[in-house]
């Protein structure tokens, strides 16, 4: 194994570029002609996982925010407090929310669906007023020439499902009606506009394939690794499904019920009542590269983690191995604890009810451990008590890598008779509301007061001086790949991966002139399990520490002795001091691939059971 890094400073009036020189003949690699390239940041990224904007799956002490109209990755500010603050008014009739920064100013906006069947884009006004509030920017009825409108209850998910760089929405309401909206933030004033961008169909697997309440029951993830985001959905009976994205069907990509596959069933997150819904989110909680599922049900107090396992290259979930954050009786499970030194660290068992409608996973304090927000309903557990917000903050991990959480009560909640709205929550989302690079949480009471709570992480404008770490996704996942029909997808599909193991890699980083510090590049030959434990010094170096003093570019290369399917890049950023830090504005990943030299036992190259 060999790596190469020679610094060559090229001065100009605008930038200082540090380049790496290597013979193009060495190893038979033509460094001028990469086989696959991925450019970051992307603008349409998951606000709950801001590091994904730069093609990364792990970040520690790193934030992502907008500086001088440019999205950058930079060492995080010191965190002061996490506060719950009430707000009034802008969420009347709202059933679903999702954060996206549609105008690229760094202040997360909200895409909302209403019970009355409207799509509303709400612009965050904080950048201009200094106060967090939302005003309607775009509004249109969810309908077309076949359906004048459909109700907005049930559940929804938002992502770029057709890989055109624009935000799409999939809604599945309590009447078995599915709606796909292409380019959701663009206004659609006419029926022709709606017919072009909105498809609606009545679909179902059976009568329990339903969310008969308003909850967050969907999450997006490319489950079959074909380059298109799929949907993971939990129905009200406690069944969790893989809802495959079929790109050949265009706007009807989610309308084929033969492409919906059962992952597992657990009555512990189901209900036999006529109303109610399961609630879920998906994230890699234990850092093994396999998505895990956090789920509950409005009719039960329990919140559980279902850890994914890889079996013959298939992701499996075993409900008998689920781990409780909150048990069905409302007491804390083995994954969570009360910290007596923290005044608001409490056990939700003391509440009259604890009925989750919102479960959202993020890393709110950017410490490398997952955190889980939960917002609750007032009506499903016969107590008329709701509006609680709990944060299960990642504390550490056990010996197997599973996270352990501290239970924090951010909002206790209230009885509906107290008339202290919001007293329950219909919708919630994660986003950076104040452009400090730290994720925040908004929970809204849409069908009563229209009021909301914002959980804002307050920072002081001083950098943490500990080195920050970014770990890329597998390099085969971050590059662009052109399919036979000309469609470009993110990541080399699993079906052809055996022909494209990484043999050589080049990484180019570009910095703005907004801060100073150092950058260092290292790599891992294979996927890193539990990246929060890594010591970068234990990995091969691609680039010695380089001083970042102005706008400049650094580049580094490495060649693997044996091609690998899952190498990763490790980027280490260190502030010069608490007042200045390097601002990373661009990452370009380039790889050269070769066929696998050996067959990996048990790896299903060309087919899956789905």
mmCIF file of N, CA and C in Angstrom, residues 23 45 109 121 128 137 150 183 185 189 191 210 235 249 385 415 434 440 477 492 495 537 582:
data_model
loop_
_atom_site.group_PDB
_atom_site.id
_atom_site.type_symbol
_atom_site.label_atom_id
_atom_site.label_comp_id
_atom_site.label_asym_id
_atom_site.label_seq_id
_atom_site.Cartn_x
_atom_site.Cartn_y
_atom_site.Cartn_z
ATOM 1 N N UNK A 23 3.795 10.531 -10.877
ATOM 2 C CA UNK A 23 3.929 10.053 -12.248
ATOM 3 C C UNK A 23 2.655 9.356 -12.702
ATOM 4 N N UNK A 45 -29.628 18.223 0.865
ATOM 5 C CA UNK A 45 -29.142 17.201 1.796
ATOM 6 C C UNK A 45 -30.088 17.067 2.984
ATOM 7 N N UNK A 109 -35.910 26.337 6.174
ATOM 8 C CA UNK A 109 -37.303 26.625 5.909
ATOM 9 C C UNK A 109 -38.113 25.346 6.136
ATOM 10 N N UNK A 121 -44.927 25.978 1.428
ATOM 11 C CA UNK A 121 -43.514 26.202 1.728
ATOM 12 C C UNK A 121 -43.435 27.437 2.607
ATOM 13 N N UNK A 128 -33.488 37.870 8.030
ATOM 14 C CA UNK A 128 -33.778 39.283 7.795
ATOM 15 C C UNK A 128 -34.307 40.005 9.030
ATOM 16 N N UNK A 137 -44.547 31.034 1.640
ATOM 17 C CA UNK A 137 -43.825 31.453 0.440
ATOM 18 C C UNK A 137 -44.466 30.877 -0.823
ATOM 19 N N UNK A 150 -56.742 15.894 -2.127
ATOM 20 C CA UNK A 150 -56.781 14.762 -1.197
ATOM 21 C C UNK A 150 -56.382 15.269 0.184
ATOM 22 N N UNK A 183 -40.519 18.111 -7.552
ATOM 23 C CA UNK A 183 -40.080 19.494 -7.383
ATOM 24 C C UNK A 183 -41.080 20.268 -6.527
ATOM 25 N N UNK A 185 -41.108 22.397 -4.084
ATOM 26 C CA UNK A 185 -41.034 23.803 -3.673
ATOM 27 C C UNK A 185 -41.428 24.779 -4.784
ATOM 28 N N UNK A 189 -49.734 26.510 -10.001
ATOM 29 C CA UNK A 189 -51.011 27.237 -9.963
ATOM 30 C C UNK A 189 -52.096 26.667 -10.865
ATOM 31 N N UNK A 191 -53.959 23.446 -13.377
ATOM 32 C CA UNK A 191 -54.156 21.996 -13.465
ATOM 33 C C UNK A 191 -53.077 21.350 -14.330
ATOM 34 N N UNK A 210 -51.800 1.055 6.683
ATOM 35 C CA UNK A 210 -52.443 2.349 6.851
ATOM 36 C C UNK A 210 -51.801 3.095 8.017
ATOM 37 N N UNK A 235 -46.566 0.685 9.222
ATOM 38 C CA UNK A 235 -48.019 0.853 9.240
ATOM 39 C C UNK A 235 -48.543 0.730 10.671
ATOM 40 N N UNK A 249 -40.953 4.126 -13.566
ATOM 41 C CA UNK A 249 -42.361 4.517 -13.548
ATOM 42 C C UNK A 249 -42.571 6.022 -13.368
ATOM 43 N N UNK A 385 -53.537 14.302 27.760
ATOM 44 C CA UNK A 385 -52.296 14.948 28.165
ATOM 45 C C UNK A 385 -51.272 14.717 27.060
ATOM 46 N N UNK A 415 -52.312 19.070 30.202
ATOM 47 C CA UNK A 415 -53.634 18.551 29.909
ATOM 48 C C UNK A 415 -54.353 19.502 28.945
ATOM 49 N N UNK A 434 -31.167 28.581 12.936
ATOM 50 C CA UNK A 434 -30.493 29.857 13.165
ATOM 51 C C UNK A 434 -29.106 29.933 12.525
ATOM 52 N N UNK A 440 -31.482 21.909 14.995
ATOM 53 C CA UNK A 440 -32.541 22.277 15.928
ATOM 54 C C UNK A 440 -33.781 21.432 15.606
ATOM 55 N N UNK A 477 -19.871 4.914 -2.855
ATOM 56 C CA UNK A 477 -21.203 5.487 -2.651
ATOM 57 C C UNK A 477 -21.271 6.984 -2.957
ATOM 58 N N UNK A 492 -22.077 3.710 -7.016
ATOM 59 C CA UNK A 492 -21.998 2.598 -7.962
ATOM 60 C C UNK A 492 -22.983 1.526 -7.517
ATOM 61 N N UNK A 495 -25.266 -4.038 -8.136
ATOM 62 C CA UNK A 495 -25.274 -5.069 -9.177
ATOM 63 C C UNK A 495 -24.004 -5.080 -10.010
ATOM 64 N N UNK A 537 -4.579 9.028 13.751
ATOM 65 C CA UNK A 537 -3.160 8.687 13.643
ATOM 66 C C UNK A 537 -2.931 7.205 13.360
ATOM 67 N N UNK A 582 -10.579 26.731 9.778
ATOM 68 C CA UNK A 582 -10.672 26.574 8.326
ATOM 69 C C UNK A 582 -12.107 26.272 7.894
#
